[in-house]
Coordinates of C-alpha atoms in Angstrom, one line a residue:
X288 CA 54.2 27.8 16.8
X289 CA 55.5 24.1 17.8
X290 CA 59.5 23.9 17.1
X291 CA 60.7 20.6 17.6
X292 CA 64.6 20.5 17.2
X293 CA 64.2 16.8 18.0
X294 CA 63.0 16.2 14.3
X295 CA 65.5 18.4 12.6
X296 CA 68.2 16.6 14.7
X297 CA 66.6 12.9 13.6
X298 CA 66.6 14.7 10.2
X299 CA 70.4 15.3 10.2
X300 CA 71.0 11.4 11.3
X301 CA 69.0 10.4 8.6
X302 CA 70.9 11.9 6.0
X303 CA 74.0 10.9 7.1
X304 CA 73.4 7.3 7.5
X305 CA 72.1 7.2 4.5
X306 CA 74.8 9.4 2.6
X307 CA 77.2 7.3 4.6
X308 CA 76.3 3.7 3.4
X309 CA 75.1 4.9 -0.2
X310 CA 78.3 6.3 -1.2
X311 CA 80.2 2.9 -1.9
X312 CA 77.5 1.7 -3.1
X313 CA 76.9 4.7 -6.0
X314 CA 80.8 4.7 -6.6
X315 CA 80.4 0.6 -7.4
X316 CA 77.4 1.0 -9.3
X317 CA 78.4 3.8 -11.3
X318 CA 81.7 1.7 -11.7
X319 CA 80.2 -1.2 -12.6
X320 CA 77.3 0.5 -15.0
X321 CA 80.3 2.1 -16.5
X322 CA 82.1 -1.2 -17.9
X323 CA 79.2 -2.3 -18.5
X324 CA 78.0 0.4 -21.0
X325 CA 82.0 0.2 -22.3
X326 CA 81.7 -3.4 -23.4
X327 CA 78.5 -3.3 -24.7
X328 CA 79.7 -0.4 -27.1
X329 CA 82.4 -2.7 -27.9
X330 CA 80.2 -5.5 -28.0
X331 CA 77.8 -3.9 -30.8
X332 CA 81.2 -2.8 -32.6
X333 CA 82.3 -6.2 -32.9
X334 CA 78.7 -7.6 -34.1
X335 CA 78.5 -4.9 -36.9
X336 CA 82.7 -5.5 -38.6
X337 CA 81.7 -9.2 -37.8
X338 CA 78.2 -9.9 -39.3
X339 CA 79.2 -13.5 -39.1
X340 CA 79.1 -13.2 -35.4
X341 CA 74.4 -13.2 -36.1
X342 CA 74.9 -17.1 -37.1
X343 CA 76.5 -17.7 -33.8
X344 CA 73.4 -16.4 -32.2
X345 CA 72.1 -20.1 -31.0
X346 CA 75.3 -20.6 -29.7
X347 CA 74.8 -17.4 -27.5
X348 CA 72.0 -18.1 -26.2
X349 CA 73.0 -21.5 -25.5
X350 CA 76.1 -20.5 -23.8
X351 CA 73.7 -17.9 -21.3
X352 CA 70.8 -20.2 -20.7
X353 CA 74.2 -22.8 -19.4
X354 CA 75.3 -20.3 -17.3
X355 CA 71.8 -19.3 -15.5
X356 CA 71.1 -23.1 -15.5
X357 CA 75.0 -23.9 -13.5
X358 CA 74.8 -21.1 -11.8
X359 CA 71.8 -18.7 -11.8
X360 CA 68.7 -20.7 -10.9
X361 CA 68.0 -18.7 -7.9
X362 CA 68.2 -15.2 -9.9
X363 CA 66.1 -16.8 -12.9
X364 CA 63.1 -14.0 -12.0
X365 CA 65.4 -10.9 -12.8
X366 CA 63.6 -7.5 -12.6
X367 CA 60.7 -9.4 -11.1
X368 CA 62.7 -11.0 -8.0
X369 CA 64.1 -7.1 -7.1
X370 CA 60.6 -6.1 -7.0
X371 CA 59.0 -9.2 -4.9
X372 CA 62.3 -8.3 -2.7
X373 CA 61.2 -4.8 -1.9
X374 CA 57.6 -6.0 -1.3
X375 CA 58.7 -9.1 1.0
X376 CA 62.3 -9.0 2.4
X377 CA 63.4 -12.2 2.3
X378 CA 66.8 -13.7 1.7
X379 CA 68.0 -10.5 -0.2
X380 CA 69.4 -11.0 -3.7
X381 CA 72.2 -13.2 -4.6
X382 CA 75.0 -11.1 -5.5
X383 CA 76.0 -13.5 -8.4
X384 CA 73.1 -11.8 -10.7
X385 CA 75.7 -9.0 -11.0
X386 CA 78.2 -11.1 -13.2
X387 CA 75.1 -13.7 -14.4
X388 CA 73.3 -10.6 -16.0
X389 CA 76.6 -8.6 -17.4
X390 CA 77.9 -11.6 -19.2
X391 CA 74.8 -12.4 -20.6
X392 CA 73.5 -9.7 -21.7
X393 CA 77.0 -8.8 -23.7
X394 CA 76.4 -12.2 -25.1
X395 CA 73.3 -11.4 -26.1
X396 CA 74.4 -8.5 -28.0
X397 CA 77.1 -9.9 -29.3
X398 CA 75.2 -12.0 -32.0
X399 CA 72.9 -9.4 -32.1
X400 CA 69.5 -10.0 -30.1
X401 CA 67.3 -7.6 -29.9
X402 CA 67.8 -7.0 -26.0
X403 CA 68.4 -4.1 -24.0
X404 CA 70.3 -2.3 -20.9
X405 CA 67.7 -1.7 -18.6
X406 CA 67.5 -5.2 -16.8
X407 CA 71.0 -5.7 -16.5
X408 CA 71.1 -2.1 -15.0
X409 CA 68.6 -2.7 -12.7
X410 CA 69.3 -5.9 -11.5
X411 CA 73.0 -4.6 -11.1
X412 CA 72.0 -2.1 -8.9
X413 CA 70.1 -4.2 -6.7
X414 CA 72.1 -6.8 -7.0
X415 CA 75.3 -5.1 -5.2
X416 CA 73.0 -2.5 -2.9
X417 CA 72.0 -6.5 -1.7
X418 CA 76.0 -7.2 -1.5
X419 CA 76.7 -4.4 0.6
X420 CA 73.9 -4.9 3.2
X421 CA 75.4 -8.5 4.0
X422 CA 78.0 -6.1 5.1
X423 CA 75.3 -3.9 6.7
X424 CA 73.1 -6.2 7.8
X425 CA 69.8 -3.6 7.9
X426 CA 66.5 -3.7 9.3
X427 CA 63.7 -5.4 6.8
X428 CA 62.6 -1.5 6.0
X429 CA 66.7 -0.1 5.4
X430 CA 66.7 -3.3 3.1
X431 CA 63.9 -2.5 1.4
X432 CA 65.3 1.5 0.9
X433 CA 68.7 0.0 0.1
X434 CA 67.5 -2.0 -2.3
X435 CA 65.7 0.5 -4.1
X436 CA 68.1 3.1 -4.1
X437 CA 70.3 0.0 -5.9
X438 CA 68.0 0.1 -8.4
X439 CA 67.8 4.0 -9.1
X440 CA 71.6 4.2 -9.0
X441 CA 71.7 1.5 -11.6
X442 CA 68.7 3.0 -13.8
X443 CA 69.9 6.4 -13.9
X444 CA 73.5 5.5 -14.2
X445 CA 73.1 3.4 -17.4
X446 CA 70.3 6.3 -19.3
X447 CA 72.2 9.4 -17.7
X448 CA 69.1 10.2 -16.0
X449 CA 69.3 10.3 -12.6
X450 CA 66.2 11.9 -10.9
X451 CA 63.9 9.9 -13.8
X452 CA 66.0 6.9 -11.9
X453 CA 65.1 7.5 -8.5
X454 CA 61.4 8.4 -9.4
X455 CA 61.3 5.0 -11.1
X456 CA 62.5 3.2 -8.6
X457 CA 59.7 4.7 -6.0
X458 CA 57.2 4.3 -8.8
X459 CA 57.3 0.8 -10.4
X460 CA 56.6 -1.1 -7.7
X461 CA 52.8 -0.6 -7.7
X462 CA 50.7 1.1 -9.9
X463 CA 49.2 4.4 -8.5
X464 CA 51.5 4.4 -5.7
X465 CA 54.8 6.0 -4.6
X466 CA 57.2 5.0 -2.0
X467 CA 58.0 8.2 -0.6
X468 CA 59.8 7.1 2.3
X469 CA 63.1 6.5 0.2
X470 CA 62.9 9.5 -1.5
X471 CA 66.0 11.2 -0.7
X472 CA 68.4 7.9 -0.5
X473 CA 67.7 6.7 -4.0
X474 CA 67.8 10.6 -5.2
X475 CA 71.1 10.6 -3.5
X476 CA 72.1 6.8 -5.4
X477 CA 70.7 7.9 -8.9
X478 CA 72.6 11.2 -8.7
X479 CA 75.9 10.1 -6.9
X480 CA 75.8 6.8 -9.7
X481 CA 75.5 9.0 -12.3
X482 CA 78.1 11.4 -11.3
X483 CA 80.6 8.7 -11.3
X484 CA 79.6 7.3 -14.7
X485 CA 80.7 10.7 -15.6
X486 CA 84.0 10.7 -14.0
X487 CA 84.7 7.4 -15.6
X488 CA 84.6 9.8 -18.9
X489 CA 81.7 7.6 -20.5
X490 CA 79.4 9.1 -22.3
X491 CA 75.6 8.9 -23.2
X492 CA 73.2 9.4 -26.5
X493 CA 72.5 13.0 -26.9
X494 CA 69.0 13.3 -28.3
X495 CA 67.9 16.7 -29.6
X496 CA 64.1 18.6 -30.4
X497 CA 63.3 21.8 -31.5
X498 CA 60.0 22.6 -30.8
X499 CA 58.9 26.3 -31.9
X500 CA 57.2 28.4 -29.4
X501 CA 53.1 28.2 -29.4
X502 CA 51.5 31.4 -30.5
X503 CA 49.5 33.7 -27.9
X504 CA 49.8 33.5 -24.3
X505 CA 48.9 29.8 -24.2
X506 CA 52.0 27.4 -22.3
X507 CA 51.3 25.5 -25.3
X508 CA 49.9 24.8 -28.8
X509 CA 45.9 23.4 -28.7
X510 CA 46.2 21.8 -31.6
X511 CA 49.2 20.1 -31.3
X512 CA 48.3 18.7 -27.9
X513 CA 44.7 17.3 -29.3
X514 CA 47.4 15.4 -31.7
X515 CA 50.0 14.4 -29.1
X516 CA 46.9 13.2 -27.1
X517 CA 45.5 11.0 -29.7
X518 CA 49.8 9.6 -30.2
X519 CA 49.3 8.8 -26.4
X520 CA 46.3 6.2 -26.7
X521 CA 48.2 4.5 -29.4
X522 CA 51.7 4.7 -28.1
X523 CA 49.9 2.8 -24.6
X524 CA 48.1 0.4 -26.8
X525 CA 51.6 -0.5 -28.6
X526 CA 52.7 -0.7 -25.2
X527 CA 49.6 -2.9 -24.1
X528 CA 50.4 -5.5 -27.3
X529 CA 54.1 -5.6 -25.9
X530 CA 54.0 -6.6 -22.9
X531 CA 50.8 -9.2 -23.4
X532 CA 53.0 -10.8 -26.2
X533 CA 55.8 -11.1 -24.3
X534 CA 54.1 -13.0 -21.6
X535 CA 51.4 -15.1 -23.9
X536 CA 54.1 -16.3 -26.3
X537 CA 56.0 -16.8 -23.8
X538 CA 54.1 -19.0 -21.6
X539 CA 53.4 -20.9 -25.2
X540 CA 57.3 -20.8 -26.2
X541 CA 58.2 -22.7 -22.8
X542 CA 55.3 -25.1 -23.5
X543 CA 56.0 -26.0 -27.0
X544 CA 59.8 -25.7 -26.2
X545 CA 60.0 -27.5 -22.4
X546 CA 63.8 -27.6 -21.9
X547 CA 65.1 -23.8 -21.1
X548 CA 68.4 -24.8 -23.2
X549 CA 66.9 -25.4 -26.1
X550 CA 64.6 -22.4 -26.2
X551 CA 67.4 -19.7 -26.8
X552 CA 68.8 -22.2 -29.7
X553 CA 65.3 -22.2 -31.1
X554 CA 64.7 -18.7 -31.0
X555 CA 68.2 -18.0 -32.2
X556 CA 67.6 -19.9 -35.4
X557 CA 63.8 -18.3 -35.6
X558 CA 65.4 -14.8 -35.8
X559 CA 68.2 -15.5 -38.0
X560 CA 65.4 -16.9 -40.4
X561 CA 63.5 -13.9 -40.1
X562 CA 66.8 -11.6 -40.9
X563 CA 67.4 -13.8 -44.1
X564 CA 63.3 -13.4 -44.7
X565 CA 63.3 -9.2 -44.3
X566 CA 67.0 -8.9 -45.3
X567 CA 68.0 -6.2 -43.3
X568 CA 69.8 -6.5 -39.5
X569 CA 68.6 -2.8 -38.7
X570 CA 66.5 -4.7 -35.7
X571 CA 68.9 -6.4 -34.2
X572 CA 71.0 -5.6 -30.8
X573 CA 70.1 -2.0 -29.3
X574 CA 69.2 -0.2 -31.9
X575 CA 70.1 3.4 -30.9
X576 CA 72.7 3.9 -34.0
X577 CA 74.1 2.1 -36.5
X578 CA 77.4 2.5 -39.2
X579 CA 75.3 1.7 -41.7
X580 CA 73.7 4.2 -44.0
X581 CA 69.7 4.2 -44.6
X582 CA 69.2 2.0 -41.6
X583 CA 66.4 2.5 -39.3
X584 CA 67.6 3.7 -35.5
X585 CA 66.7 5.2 -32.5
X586 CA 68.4 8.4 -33.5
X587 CA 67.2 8.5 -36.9
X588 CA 63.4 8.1 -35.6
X589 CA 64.2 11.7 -34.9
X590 CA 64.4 12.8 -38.3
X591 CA 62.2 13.3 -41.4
X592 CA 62.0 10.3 -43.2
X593 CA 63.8 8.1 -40.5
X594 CA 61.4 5.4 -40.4
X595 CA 59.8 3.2 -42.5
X596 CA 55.9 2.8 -41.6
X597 CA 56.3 -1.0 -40.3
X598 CA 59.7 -0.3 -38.5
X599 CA 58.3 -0.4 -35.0
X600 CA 56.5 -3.6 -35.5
X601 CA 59.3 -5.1 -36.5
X602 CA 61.6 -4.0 -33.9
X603 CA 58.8 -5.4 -31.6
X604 CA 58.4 -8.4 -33.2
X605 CA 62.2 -9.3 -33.0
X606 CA 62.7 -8.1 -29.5
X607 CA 59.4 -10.1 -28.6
X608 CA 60.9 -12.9 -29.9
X609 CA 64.5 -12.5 -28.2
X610 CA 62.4 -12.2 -25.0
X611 CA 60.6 -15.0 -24.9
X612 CA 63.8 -17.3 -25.6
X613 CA 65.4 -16.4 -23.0
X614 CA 68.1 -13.4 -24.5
X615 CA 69.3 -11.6 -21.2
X616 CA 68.9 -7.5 -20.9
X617 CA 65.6 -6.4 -20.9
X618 CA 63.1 -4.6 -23.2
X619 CA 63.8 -0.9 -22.5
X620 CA 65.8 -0.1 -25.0
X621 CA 63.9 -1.6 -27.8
X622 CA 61.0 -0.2 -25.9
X623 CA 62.6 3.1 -27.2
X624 CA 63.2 2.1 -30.5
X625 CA 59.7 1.3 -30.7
X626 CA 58.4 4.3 -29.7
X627 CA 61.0 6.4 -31.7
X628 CA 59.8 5.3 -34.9
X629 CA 56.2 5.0 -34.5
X630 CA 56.3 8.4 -33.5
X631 CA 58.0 9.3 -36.4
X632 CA 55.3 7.5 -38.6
X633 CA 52.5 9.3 -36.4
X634 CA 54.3 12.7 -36.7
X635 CA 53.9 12.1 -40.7
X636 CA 50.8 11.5 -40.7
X637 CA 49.1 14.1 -38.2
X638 CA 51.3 16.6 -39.8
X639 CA 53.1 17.8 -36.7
X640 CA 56.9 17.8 -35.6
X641 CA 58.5 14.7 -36.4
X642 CA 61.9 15.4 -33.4
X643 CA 58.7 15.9 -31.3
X644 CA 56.5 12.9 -31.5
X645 CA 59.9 10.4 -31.6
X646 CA 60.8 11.7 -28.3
X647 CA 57.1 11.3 -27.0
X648 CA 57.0 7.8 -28.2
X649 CA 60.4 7.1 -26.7
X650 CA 59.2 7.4 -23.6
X651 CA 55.7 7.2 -23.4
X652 CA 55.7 3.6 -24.8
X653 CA 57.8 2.6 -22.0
X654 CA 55.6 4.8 -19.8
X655 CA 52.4 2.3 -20.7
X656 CA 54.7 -0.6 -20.3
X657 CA 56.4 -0.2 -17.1
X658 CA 53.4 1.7 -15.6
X659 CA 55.6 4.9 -14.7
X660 CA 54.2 7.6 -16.1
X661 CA 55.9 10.2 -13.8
X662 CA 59.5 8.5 -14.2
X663 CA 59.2 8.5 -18.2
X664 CA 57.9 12.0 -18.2
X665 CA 61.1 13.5 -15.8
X666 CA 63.3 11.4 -18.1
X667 CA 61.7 12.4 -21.3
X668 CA 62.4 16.3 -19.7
X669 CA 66.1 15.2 -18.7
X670 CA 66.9 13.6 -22.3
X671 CA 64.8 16.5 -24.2
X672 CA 64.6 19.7 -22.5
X673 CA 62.1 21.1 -20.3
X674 CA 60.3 23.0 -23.7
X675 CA 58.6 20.0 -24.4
X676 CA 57.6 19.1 -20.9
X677 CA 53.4 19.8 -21.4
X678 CA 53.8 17.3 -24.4
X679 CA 55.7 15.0 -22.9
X680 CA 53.3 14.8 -19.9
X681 CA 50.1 14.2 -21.7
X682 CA 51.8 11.5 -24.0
X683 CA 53.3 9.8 -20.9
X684 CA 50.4 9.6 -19.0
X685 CA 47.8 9.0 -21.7
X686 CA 49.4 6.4 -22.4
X687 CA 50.1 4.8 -19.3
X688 CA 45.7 5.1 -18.7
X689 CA 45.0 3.3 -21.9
X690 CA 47.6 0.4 -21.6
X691 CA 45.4 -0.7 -19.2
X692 CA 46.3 -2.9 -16.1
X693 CA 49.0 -4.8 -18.2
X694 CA 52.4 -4.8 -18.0
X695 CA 56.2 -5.7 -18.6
X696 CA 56.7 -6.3 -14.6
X697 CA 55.1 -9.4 -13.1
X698 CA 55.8 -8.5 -9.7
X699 CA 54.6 -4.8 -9.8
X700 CA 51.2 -4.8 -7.9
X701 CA 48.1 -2.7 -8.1
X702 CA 47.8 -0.2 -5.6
X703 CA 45.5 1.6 -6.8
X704 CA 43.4 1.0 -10.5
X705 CA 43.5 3.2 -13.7
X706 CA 40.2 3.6 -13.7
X707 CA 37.6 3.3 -11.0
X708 CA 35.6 1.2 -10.6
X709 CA 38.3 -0.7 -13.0
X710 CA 36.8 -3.7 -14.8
X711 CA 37.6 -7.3 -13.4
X712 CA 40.7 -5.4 -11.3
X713 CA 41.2 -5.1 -7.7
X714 CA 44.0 -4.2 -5.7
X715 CA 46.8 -6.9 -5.5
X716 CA 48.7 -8.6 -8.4
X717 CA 49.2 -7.8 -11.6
X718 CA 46.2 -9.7 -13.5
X719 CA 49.2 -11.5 -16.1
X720 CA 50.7 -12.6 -12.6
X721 CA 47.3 -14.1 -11.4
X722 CA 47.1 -15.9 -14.9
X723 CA 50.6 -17.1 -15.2
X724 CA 53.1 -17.8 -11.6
X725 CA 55.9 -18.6 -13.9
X726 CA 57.8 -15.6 -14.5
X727 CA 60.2 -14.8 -17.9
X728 CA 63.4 -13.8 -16.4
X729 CA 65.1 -10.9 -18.0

């Protein structure tokens, strides 16, 4: 046997530091994710006594692309400029994305584009772990674990998932490869983040499945998971169309639209057409609920009848479009929306649990888009219950293979393909990335 105390005592050290200079930065994170998730409750409140407040929706996007343009140059490549951070420490992160990405995406949401929470939670996170270490001032590799812990403080903070947050964090910054090393210090962030959303009394989106036990001595049902398998190719290729539309149109949306001012009051008026044209706002803003009865949400996606058969294309199509003009919060969110009622459609028509395949297609969509089929699989667990976890696991990572090497993250690099050999993909850059260096800030 070969005792070394020496590494039990470097152990000890470790976990102290790092408990040490996470804990203001959870209890700020958690904080600040917790007014944040406040005021865009009250924000979507306002939008749906108000419905006036949709015409103002140029005006919104105006008033955000002003404020990025005054004050937020530097910060324009969001989600994208934490990643390239982690990869190559440079200057850190400006701390002014923190207010930059609040007040815009409440904006956003306030005349009702279809946005989500994700970015601002992300970029929030990193955005004040990079505040604190100009108090730290860190080695390259600390700045690089600070930074990520930032990010799964502010991920699992804003869902209420805390280990799918630290997991994520690890696991979105290249594809088929985990950054172990930071393992415990973002566990630590997501959980401690978390904790203190909870003490601020806020509260997240219970979602509920009820999934009967499979017959025999089998974990699970054969049949069902030859059908949950099948929802997981087209849950990735629904991701796949995402995230290529997002970046095609928009590298055709900046070109037919040059100045970044004008595009948010183009794609404001394009979406208010295209309310007027479907007349119904169910796609607008979040999407998880609404007051109004018979409209299509995130939670109804989880029961029979919930969805109409085109309701995830157009929740795409909307959020694509809010995207692309610039609309600050992210694509999460929707991401979920998108999922949810697809899977509801799917669960229809393969003649299995409806509850079931709207919580596969929650997260396995986002799986194929973000390229995090472990962090989408945890969350789906932490959101649904572990019953479902064999499911939940297939769908995820079915879906993450067939998306293919696309996805909603620029900056996320290939570690190591899909599929080898993988066609036309090597190691390196996203292949978008390669196509485009102009990056759609989020």
């Amino acid at each position: 046997m070969r005792i070394r105390p020496s590494e039990q005592v470097e152990v000890v050290r470790y976990l102290a530091k790092w408990i040490a200079l996470l804990t203001p930065v959870a209890v700020v994170v958690g904080s600040t994710s917790s007014a944040f998730l406040w005021a865009l409750e009250r924000a979507t409140d306002e939008r749906f006594e108000r419905p006036w407040l949709l015409y103002l929706l140029p005006l919104a996007g105006l008033t955000v692309a002003l404020l990025y343009h005054r004050f937020g140059r530097s910060v324009e490549g969001g989600n994208n400029l934490l990643v390239d951070e982690v990869h190559e420490p440079g200057g850190g992160v400006p701390p002014r994305i923190v207010p930059l990405i609040f007040v815009g995406t409440v904006v956003s949401h306030l005349a009702g584009a279809s946005v989500g929470r994700e970015g601002t939670a992300v970029q929030m996170g990193g955005g004040l772990a990079s505040a604190f270490n100009r108090v730290f001032r860190l080695g390259a590799e600390d700045q690089k674990t600070l930074l990520m812990a930032g990010i799964a403080a502010g991920f699992g903070a804003v869902f209420g998932t805390p280990i799918a947050g630290a997991v994520f964090a690890m696991e979105v910054l290249a594809i088929g490869r985990m950054q172990y090393g930071a393992l415990i210090p973002v566990l630590y962030a997501a959980l401690a983040a978390d904790y203190v959303v909870g003490a601020w009394g806020t509260e997240h989106t219970a979602y509920h499945i009820t999934l009967s036990a499979p017959d025999g001595d089998l974990p699970f049902d054969a049949v069902l998971m030859a059908k949950v398998a099948f929802a997981g190719g087209l849950f990735g290729l629904t991701a796949m169309v995402f995230a290529e539309l997002v970046h095609g149109l928009g590298r055709a949306f900046r070109q037919a639209v040059a100045s970044p001012l004008v595009r948010p009051v183009a794609g404001g008026m394009l979406i208010i057409a295209a309310v007027l044209m479907l007349g119904t706002r169910e796609y607008l803003g979040l999407g998880v609920s609404s007051p109004n009865a018979g409209d299509v949400t995130i939670l109804s996606s989880f029961e029979e009848g919930g969805a109409d058969p085109f309701s995830w294309w157009w929740k795409l199509a909307f959020t694509v479009l809010a995207l692309v003009s610039g609309f600050k919060g992210g694509e999460v969110t929707p991401l979920f929306f998108i999922g949810a009622s697809l899977g509801n459609r799917l669960g229809v028509l393969l003649r299995a649990p409806v509850d079931l395949f709207a919580g596969l297609g929650f997260v396995a969509v986002f799986a194929g888009a973000a390229n995090t089929p472990l962090a989408c699989t945890i969350m789906g667990i932490e959101l649904f219950g572990a019953g479902s976890a064999p499911y939940i696991a297939v769908a995820c990572f079915v879906a993450y293979l067939v998306s293919g090497h696309s996805g909603i993250y620029l900056s996320q690099r290939i570690a190591t393909p899909k599929v080898v050999p993988a066609v036309g993909t090597k190691p390196g850059e996203m292949p978008t990335l390669r196509e485009s260096r102009e990056r759609p800030s989020r």
